[in-house]
XYZ file of C-alpha atoms in Angstrom:
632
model
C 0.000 0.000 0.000
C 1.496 3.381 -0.971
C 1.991 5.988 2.262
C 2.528 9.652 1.801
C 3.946 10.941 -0.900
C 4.780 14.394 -0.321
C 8.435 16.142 1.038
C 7.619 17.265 4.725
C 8.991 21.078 4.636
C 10.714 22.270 8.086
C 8.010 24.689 9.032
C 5.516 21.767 9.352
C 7.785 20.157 11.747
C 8.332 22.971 13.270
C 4.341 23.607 13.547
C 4.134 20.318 14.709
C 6.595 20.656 17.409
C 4.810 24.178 18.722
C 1.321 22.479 18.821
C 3.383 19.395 20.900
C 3.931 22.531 23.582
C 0.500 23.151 24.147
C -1.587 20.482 24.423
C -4.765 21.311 26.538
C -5.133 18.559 29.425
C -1.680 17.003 29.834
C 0.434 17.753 32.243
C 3.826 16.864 31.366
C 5.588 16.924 34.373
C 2.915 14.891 35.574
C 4.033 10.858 36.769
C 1.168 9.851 34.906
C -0.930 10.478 31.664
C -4.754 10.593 31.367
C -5.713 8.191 29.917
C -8.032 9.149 25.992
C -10.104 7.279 24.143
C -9.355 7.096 20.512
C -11.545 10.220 19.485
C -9.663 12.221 21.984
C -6.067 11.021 21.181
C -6.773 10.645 17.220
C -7.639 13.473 14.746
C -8.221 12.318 11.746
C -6.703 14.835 9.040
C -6.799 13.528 5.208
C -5.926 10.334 3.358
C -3.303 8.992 2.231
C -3.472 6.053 0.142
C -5.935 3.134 -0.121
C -5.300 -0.374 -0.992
C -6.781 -3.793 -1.017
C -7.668 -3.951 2.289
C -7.697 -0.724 4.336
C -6.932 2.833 3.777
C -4.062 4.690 5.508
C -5.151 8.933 6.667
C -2.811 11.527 8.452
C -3.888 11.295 12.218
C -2.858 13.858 14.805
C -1.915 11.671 17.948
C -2.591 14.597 20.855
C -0.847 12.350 23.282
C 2.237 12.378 21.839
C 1.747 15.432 19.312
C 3.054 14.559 16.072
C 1.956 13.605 12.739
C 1.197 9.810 12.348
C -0.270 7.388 9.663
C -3.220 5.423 11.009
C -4.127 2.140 8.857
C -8.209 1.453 9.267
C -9.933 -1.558 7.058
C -12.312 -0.514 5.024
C -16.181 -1.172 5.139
C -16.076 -3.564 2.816
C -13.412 -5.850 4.076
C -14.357 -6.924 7.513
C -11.041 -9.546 7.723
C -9.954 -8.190 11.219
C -7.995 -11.672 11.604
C -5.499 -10.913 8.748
C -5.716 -6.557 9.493
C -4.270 -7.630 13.401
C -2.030 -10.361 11.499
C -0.506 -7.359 9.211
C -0.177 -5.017 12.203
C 1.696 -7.652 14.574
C 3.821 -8.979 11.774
C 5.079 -5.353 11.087
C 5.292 -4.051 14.472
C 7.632 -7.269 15.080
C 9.764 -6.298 12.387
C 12.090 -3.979 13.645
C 14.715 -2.580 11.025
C 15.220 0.676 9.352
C 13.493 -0.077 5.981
C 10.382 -1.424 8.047
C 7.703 1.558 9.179
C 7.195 1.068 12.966
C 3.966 0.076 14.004
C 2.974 2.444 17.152
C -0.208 1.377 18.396
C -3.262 -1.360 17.551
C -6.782 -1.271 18.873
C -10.122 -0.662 18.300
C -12.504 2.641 17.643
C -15.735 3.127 19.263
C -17.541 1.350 16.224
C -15.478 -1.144 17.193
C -12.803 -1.734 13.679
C -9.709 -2.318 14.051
C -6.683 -0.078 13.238
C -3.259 0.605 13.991
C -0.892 3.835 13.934
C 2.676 3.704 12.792
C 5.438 6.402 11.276
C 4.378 8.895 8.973
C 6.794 8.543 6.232
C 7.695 10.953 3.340
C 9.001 10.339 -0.197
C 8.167 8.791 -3.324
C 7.850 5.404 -4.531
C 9.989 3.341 -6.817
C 6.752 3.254 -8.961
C 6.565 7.083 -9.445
C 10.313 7.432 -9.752
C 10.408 4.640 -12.630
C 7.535 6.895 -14.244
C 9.661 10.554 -13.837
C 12.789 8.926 -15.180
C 10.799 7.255 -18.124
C 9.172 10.723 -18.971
C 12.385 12.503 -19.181
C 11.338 14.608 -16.198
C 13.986 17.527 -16.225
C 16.168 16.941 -13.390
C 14.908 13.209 -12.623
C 17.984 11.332 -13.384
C 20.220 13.331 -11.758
C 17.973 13.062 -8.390
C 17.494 9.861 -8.741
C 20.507 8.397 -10.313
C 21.682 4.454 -11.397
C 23.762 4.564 -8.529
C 21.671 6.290 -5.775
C 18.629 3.759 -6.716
C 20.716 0.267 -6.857
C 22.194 2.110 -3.384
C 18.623 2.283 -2.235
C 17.518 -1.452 -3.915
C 20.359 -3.039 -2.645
C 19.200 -2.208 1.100
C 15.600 -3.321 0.072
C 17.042 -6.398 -0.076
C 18.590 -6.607 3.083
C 15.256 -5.453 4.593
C 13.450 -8.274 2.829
C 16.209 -10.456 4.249
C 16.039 -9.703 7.662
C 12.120 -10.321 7.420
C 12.853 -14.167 5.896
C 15.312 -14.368 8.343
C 12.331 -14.688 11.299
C 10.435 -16.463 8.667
C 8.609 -13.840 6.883
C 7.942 -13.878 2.921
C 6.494 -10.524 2.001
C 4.409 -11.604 -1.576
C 3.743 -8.099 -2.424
C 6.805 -6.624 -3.693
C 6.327 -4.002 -6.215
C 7.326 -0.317 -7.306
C 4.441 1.050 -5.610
C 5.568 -0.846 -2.076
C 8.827 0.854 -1.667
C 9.515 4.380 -1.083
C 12.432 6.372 -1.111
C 13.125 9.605 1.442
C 14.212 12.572 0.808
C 17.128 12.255 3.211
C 18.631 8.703 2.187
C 15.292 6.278 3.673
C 14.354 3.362 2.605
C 10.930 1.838 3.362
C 9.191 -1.435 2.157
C 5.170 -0.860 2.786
C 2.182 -3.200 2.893
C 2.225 -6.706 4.492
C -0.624 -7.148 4.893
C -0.379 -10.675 2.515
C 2.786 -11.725 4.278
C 3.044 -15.137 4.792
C 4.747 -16.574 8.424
C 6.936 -19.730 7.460
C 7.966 -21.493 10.358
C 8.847 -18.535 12.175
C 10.607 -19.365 15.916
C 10.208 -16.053 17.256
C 7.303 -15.482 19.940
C 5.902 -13.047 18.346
C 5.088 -13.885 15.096
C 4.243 -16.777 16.139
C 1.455 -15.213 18.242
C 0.395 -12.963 15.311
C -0.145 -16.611 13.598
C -2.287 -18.010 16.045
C -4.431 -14.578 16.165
C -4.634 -15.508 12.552
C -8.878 -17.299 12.707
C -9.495 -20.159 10.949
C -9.703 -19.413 6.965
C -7.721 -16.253 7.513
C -4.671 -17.955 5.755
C -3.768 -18.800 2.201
C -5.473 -22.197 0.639
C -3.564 -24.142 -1.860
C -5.009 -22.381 -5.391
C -5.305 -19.289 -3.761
C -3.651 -16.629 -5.425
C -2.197 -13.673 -3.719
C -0.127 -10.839 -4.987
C 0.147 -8.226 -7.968
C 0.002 -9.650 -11.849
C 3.289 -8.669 -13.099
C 5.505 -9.501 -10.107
C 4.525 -12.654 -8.631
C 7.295 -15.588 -9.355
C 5.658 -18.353 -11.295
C 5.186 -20.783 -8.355
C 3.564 -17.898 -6.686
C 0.960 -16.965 -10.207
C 0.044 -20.762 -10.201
C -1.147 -21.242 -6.586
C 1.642 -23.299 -5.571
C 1.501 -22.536 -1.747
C 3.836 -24.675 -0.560
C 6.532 -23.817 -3.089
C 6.277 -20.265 -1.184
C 9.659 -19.790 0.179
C 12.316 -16.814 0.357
C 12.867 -17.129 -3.043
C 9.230 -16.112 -4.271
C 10.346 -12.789 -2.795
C 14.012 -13.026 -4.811
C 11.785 -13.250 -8.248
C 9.600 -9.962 -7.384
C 12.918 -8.071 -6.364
C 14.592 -9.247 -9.413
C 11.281 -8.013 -11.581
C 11.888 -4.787 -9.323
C 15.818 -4.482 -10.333
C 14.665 -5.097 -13.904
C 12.455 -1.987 -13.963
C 14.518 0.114 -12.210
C 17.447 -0.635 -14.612
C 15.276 -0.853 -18.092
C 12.538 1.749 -17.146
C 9.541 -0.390 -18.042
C 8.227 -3.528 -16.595
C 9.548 -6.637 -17.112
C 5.685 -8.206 -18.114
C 3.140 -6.762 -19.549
C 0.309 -5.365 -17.683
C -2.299 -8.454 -17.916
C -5.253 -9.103 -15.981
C -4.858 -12.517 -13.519
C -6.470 -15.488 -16.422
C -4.071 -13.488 -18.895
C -1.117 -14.210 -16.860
C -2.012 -17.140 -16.100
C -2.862 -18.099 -20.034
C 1.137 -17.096 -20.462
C 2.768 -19.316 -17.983
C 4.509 -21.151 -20.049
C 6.121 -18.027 -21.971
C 9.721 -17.602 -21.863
C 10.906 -14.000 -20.762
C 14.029 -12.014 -21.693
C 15.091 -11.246 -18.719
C 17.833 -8.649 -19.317
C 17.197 -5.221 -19.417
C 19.854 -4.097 -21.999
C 17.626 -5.962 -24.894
C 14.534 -4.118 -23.612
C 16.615 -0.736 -22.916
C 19.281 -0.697 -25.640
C 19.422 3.287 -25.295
C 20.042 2.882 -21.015
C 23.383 0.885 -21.576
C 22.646 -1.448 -19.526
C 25.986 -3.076 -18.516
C 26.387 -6.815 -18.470
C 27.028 -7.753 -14.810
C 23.732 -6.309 -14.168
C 21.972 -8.446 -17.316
C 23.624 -11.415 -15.397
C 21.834 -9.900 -11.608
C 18.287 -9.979 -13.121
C 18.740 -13.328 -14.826
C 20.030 -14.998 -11.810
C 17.226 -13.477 -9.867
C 14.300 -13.957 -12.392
C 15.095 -17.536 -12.926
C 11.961 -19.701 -13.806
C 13.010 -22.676 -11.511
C 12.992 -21.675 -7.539
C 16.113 -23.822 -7.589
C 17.974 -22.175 -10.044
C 17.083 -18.674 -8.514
C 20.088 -16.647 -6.188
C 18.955 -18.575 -2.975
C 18.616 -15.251 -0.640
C 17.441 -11.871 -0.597
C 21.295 -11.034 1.024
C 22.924 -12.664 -2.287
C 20.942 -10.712 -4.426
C 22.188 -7.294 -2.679
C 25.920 -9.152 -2.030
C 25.825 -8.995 -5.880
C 24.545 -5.193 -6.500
C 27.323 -4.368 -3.590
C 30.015 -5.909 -5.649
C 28.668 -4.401 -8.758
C 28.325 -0.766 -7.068
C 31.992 -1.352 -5.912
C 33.302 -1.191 -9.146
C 30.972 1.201 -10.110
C 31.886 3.713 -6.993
C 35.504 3.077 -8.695
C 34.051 4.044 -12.409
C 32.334 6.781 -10.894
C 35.404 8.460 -9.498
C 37.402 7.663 -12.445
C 34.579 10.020 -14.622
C 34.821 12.982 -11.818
C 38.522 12.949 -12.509
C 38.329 12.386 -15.974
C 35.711 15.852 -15.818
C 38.498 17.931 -13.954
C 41.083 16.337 -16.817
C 38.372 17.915 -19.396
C 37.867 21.093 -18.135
C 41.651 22.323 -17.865
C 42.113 20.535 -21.292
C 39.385 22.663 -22.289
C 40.886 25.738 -20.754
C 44.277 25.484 -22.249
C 42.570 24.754 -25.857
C 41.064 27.927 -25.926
C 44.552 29.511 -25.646
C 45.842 27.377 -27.671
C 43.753 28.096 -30.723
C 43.803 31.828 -29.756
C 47.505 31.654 -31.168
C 48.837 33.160 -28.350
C 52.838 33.588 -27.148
C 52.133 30.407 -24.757
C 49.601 28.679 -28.083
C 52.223 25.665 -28.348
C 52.763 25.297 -24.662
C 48.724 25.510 -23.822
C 48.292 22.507 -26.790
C 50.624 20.441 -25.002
C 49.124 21.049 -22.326
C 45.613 20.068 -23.762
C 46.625 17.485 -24.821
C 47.993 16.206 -22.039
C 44.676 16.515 -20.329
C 42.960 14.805 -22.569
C 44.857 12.003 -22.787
C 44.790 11.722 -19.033
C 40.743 11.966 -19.527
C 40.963 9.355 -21.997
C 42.941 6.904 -19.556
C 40.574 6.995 -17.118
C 37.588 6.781 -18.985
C 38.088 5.731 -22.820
C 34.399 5.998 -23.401
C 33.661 9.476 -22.978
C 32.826 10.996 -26.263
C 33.784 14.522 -25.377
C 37.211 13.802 -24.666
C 37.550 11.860 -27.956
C 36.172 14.907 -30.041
C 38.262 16.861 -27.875
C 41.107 14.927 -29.274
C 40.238 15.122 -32.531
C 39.961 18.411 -32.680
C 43.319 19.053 -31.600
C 44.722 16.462 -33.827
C 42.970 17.728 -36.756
C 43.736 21.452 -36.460
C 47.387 22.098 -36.517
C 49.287 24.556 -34.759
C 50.037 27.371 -37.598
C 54.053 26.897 -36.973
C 56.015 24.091 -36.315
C 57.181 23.323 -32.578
C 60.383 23.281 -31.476
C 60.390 19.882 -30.660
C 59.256 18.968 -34.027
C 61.459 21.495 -35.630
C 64.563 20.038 -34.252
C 63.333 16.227 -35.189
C 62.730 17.534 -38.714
C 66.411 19.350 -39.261
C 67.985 15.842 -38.002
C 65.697 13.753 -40.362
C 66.965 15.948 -42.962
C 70.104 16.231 -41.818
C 70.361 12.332 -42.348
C 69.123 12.842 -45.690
C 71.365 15.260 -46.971
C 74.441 12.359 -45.718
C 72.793 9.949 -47.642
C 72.360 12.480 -50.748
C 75.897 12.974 -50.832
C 76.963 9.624 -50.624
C 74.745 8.576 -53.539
C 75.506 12.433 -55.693
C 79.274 11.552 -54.687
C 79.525 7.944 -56.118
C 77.367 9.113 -58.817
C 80.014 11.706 -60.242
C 82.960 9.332 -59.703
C 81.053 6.784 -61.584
C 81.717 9.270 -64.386
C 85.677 8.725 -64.601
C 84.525 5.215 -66.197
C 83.965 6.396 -68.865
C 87.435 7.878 -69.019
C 89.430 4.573 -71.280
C 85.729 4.958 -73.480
C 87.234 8.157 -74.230
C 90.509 7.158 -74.937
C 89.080 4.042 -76.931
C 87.177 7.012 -78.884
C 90.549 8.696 -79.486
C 91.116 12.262 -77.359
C 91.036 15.756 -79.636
C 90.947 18.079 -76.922
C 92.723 17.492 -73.477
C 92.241 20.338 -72.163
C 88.704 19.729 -72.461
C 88.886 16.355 -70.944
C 91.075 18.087 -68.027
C 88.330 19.933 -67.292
C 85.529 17.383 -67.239
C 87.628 15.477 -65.106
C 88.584 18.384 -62.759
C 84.423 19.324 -62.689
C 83.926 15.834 -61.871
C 86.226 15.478 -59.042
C 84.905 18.677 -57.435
C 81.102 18.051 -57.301
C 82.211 14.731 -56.020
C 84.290 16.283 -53.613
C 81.234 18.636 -53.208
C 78.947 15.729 -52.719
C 81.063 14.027 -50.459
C 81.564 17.495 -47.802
C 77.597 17.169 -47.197
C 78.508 13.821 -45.170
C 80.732 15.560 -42.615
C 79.052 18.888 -42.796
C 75.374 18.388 -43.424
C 74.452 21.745 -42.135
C 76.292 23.256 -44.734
C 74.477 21.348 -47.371
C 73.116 24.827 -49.124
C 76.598 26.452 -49.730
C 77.903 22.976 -50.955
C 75.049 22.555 -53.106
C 75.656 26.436 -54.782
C 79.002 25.273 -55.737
C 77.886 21.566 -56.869
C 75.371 24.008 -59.358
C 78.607 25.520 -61.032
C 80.944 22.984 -61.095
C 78.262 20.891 -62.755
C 77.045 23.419 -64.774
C 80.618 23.483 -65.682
C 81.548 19.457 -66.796
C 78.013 19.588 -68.495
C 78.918 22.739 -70.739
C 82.683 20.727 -71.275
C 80.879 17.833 -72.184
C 79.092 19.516 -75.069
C 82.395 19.641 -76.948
C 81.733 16.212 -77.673
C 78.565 16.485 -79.854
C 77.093 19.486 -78.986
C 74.731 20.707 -76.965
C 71.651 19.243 -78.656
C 72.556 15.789 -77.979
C 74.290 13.683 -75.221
C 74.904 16.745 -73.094
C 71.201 17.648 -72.070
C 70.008 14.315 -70.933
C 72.932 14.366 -68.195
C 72.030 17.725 -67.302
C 68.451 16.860 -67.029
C 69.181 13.872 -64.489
C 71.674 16.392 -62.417
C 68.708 19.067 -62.417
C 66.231 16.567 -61.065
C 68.530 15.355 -58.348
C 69.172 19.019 -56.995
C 65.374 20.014 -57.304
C 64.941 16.412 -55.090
C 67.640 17.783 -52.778
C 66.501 17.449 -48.779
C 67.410 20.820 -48.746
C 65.589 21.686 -51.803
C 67.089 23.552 -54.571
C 65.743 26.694 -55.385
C 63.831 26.621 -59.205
C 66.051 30.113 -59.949
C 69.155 27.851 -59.035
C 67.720 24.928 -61.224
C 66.836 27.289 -64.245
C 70.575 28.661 -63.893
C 71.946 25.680 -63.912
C 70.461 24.503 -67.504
C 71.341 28.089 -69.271
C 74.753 27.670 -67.807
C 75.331 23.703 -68.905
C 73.537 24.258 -72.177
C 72.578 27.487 -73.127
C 75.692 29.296 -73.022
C 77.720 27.050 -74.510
C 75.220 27.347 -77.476
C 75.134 31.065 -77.194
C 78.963 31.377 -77.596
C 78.980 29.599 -80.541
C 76.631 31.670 -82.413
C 78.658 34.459 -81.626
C 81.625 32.732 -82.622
C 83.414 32.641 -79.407
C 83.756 28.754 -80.101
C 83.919 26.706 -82.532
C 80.523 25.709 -84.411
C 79.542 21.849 -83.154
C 76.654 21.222 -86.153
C 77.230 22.264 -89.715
C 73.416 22.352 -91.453
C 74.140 21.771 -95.235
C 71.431 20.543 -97.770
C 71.820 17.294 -97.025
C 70.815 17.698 -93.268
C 73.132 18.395 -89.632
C 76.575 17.302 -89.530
C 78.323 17.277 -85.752
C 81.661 18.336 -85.522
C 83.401 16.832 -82.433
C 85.476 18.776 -80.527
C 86.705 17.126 -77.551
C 86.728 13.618 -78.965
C 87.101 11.428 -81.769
C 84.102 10.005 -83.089
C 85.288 6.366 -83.840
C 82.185 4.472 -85.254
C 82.229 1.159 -82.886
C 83.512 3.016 -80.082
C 81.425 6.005 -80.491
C 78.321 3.388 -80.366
C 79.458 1.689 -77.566
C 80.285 4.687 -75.433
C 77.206 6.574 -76.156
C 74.994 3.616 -76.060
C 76.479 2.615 -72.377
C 76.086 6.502 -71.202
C 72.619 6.618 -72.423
C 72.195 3.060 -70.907
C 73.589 4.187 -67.323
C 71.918 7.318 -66.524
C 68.616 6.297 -67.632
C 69.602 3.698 -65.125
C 71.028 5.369 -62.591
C 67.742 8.242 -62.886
C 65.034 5.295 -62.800
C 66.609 3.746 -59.390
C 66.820 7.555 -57.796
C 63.684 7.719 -58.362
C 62.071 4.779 -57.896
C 64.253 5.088 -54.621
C 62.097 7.958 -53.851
C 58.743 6.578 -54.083
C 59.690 3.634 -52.389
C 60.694 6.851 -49.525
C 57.581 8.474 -49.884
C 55.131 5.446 -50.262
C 56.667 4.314 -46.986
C 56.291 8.062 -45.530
C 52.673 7.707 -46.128
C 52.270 4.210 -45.060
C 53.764 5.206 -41.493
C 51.386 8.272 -41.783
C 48.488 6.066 -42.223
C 49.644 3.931 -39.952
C 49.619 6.469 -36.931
C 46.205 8.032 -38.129
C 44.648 4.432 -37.617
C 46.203 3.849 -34.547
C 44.797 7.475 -33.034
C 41.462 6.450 -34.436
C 41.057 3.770 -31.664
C 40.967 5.765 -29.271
C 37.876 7.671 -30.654
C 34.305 6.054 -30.447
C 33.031 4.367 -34.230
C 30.259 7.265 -34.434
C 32.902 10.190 -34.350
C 35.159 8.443 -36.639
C 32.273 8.456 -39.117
C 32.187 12.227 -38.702
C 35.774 13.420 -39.033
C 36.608 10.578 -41.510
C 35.871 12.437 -45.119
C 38.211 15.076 -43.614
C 40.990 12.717 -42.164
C 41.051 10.450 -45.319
C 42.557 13.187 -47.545
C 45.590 13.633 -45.917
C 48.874 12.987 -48.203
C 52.076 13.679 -48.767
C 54.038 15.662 -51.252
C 57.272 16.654 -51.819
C 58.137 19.855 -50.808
C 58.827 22.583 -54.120
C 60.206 25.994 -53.373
């Protein structure tokens, strides 16, 4: 039966205290008080709640003066047997969950009735119905934790009544109440069934019990929805402890999923779907609740069809919300300090993306925090986006830190660039007895080439020791190769041989770690092939192709073009630097494919930590990352 359900403000305690002060007839310094009859000690006041067999009003006890609930049957159930039975069975009960039964006796028309604690709160039944609404404000009053808090001593009420051999058969939303300062009640026994009960005074509440008073075998007693099957079917003598584990379970069930766990059905409908199997766990009911699986495993092990198979006690059942709750206390501080982590990280982001003096120091900062966040709860959502949203919006300049790795990364470039440029040009002198096979015109010429070779290998080779210097060393690398290219156009001119050399030497200094600036580039081809052009149109040197009507005729300079050596030379030249060009750079992609792999790598690997629905959302803007060489 539901009691009050209305917050008790301090002025009406306060009211009620004052009118305690000045009660008209007592003496209260007096040995003894008069004795009243129930008129004079009772004023009736307003109801509170009426149930199946009595009706509970707000009584004014002048003895005592305070605020009581007084419990009456009503005119159409005349069972005073089972009324005193309910009265003695809950006076006997003494534990905090229990409401204390004050008084019993009769009124002058001669019905029965009994006073006991006014309580104040609201029960499980309206609470389920506020949180299911999405009453503003509900779940944080009444939170997961706070109710399984509040359940969990239910239980240990309900177990200290089977303990002196009580079974309570009512157990239901509406029967428990919660208080607005941390109480806990469980209402209504007035169907409680005594089993084997050794203590005196139950035992005299039994025998007050008339003949008939009691529950017959078919009988059924209870509320459709959360009677355990042995009790739905009439099975008295399967009653036991655990009847009361099933309608706690059914209890748990709609506290966790927010709806019952059976359909409201009349008595022959229930009983017409006996045989049913039920899903009992509230995460397939309440997928949006996330319901999590230790709790599933609670209401199945409590709901179980078979008594036997059922948690055996009322204790078990809140031994295994304790242990649950103790993890969850542990979750629960891990999310408060995850919240602090999030609100500095969300401090220092908003001076980080001001671009401030401190913008690189308040990022690392931020993201400190939120990684911190993360670690303690990997879940939350916010600290994920928060994450991504650092990740994904770059600070506009490059960090120290990163600075420094870069220039060492590059450093260790530019070594291996001028191990590979400085092999490269002394691969050149091989060609040296080709020349000689062609037969040698010009030696100063060939001095030359040989000199210009030497020095950009030299050149090439300095970068190893002094990497940092790369830029001046590469300058000079531009002229002296400028230079053997121009030399090397004494052989057949600058329209042949000469330019695809020069072409593979441009393309290595524009791939330069350093990178080669285009004006540097661009001077380098008018130097190795322009000029030497340009000076023989204006005569300077000697003309290298003689156009007559018959077509182009080259005129070496520098060498002696020998048919089978000439063929053989060229051919091998031609041969090895379209070689040597196609392994730089296929050496290159491998270097960049691998770049990108690593990059894709790393962007996977972040992407764990952030939940599947806010991947979806930043991944169109993630997946066109790439990488390109840079070009100055």
């Amino acid at each position: 039966m539901r009691e009050l359900n209305e917050a008790a403000t301090e002025d009406e305690y306060a009211q009620t205290l004052r009118s305690s002060e000045n009660q008209t007839g007592l003496d209260v310094g007096t040995a003894a008080l008069a004795e009243l009859g129930f008129d004079e000690r009772y004023e009736i006041r307003h109801l509170i709640a009426e149930g199946g067999m009595g009706q509970v009003v707000v009584a004014k006890d002048r003895q005592i003066g305070r605020d009581i609930a007084l419990k009456r049957m009503l005119e159409t159930r005349r069972d005073g047997a089972r009324f005193v039975r309910e009265a003695r069975i809950q006076g006997q009960l003494e534990h905090p969950a229990i409401v204390p039964v004050y008084d019993l006796g009769l009124d002058p028309a001669g019905e029965a009735w009994f006073t006991m604690k006014q309580v104040r709160g609201s029960t499980l039944a309206e609470i389920v119905k506020r949180l299911r609404s999405g009453e503003l404000g509900a779940r944080n009053l009444y939170s997961r934790r706070r109710l399984l808090t509040a359940f969990s001593s239910v239980c240990l009420a309900i177990d200290f009544a089977h303990a002196r051999g009580v079974v309570h058969r009512d157990l239901k939303p509406d029967n428990i109440m919660l208080g607005g300062f941390g109480e806990v009640y469980v209402l209504d026994w007035g169907i409680a069934k005594i089993l084997g009960s050794t203590d005196p005074a139950l035992e005299d509440a039994r025998a007050h019990a008339a003949p008939g008073s009691g529950t017959s075998a078919g009988q059924i007693v209870g509320t459709v929805g959360y009677m355990a099957p042995e009790q739905l079917l009439g099975e008295i003598d399967s009653i036991s402890p655990r009847t009361d584990v099933w309608a706690l379970g059914a209890i748990l069930f709609e506290l966790l999923a927010l709806v019952p766990l059976l359909p409201r059905r009349s008595l022959g409908e229930a009983l017409a779907h006996t045989d049913e199997e039920v899903d009992a766990r509230p995460s397939v009911r309440a997928a949006a609740e996330q319901i999590p699986p230790e709790l599933d495993a609670i209401c199945m092990a409590a709901l179980a069809r078979n008594p036997d198979q059922r948690l055996a006690s009322a204790r078990d059942l809140s031994d295994a919300i304790e242990r649950y709750l103790d993890g969850d206390r542990d979750s629960q501080r891990r999310r408060e300090l995850a919240d602090k982590h999030l609100e500095r990280a969300e401090v220092a982001t908003t001076r980080a993306f001001a671009n401030g003096p401190d913008a690189l120091t308040a990022r690392h900062q931020a993201m400190q925090e939120v990684s911190r966040a993360l670690a303690l709860d990997p879940t939350r959502e916010d600290a994920s986006d928060a994450m991504l949203r650092l990740l994904l919006s770059p600070p506009p300049e490059i960090p120290p830190e990163a600075r420094e790795e870069l220039r060492q990364s590059t450093l260790q470039a530019v070594r291996t660039v001028g191990w590979v440029g400085g092999l490269g040009f002394l691969s050149m002198l091989f060609f040296l007895p080709m020349f000689l096979w062609m037969g040698i015109r010009d030696w100063t010429s060939v001095g030359i080439a040989i000199g210009a070779i030497l020095a950009s290998a030299g050149l090439a080779f300095a970068q190893i020791k002094w990497p940092e210097r790369s830029r001046p060393f590469m300058l000079a690398m531009i002229a002296t190769s400028a230079l053997l290219i121009a030399t090397l156009t004494r052989i057949t001119g600058p329209l042949m041989s000469a330019p695809i050399l020069a072409i593979a030497i441009c393309i290595s200094f524009s791939l330069h770690p350093f990178g080669a600036r285009l004006t540097g580039v661009i001077g380098f081809l008018v130097a190795s092939l322009v000029v030497p052009m340009a000076l023989e149109a204006v005569g300077v040197l000697d003309k290298s192709y003689v156009f007559t009507v018959e077509g182009m005729r080259v005129v070496p300079h520098m060498l002696q073009l020998r048919p089978t050596p000439t063929l053989v030379t060229f051919s091998l030249m031609g041969l090895t630097t379209g070689v040597a060009l196609t392994l730089y750079l296929a050496t290159l992609r491998d270097s960049l494919r691998n770049a990108q792999e690593q990059l894709h790598v790393h962007t996977w690997n972040l992407r764990q930590l952030v939940p599947a629905n806010i991947q979806r959302a930043y991944q169109p803007r993630a997946s066109r990352s790439s990488i390109a060489p840079p070009m100055r």
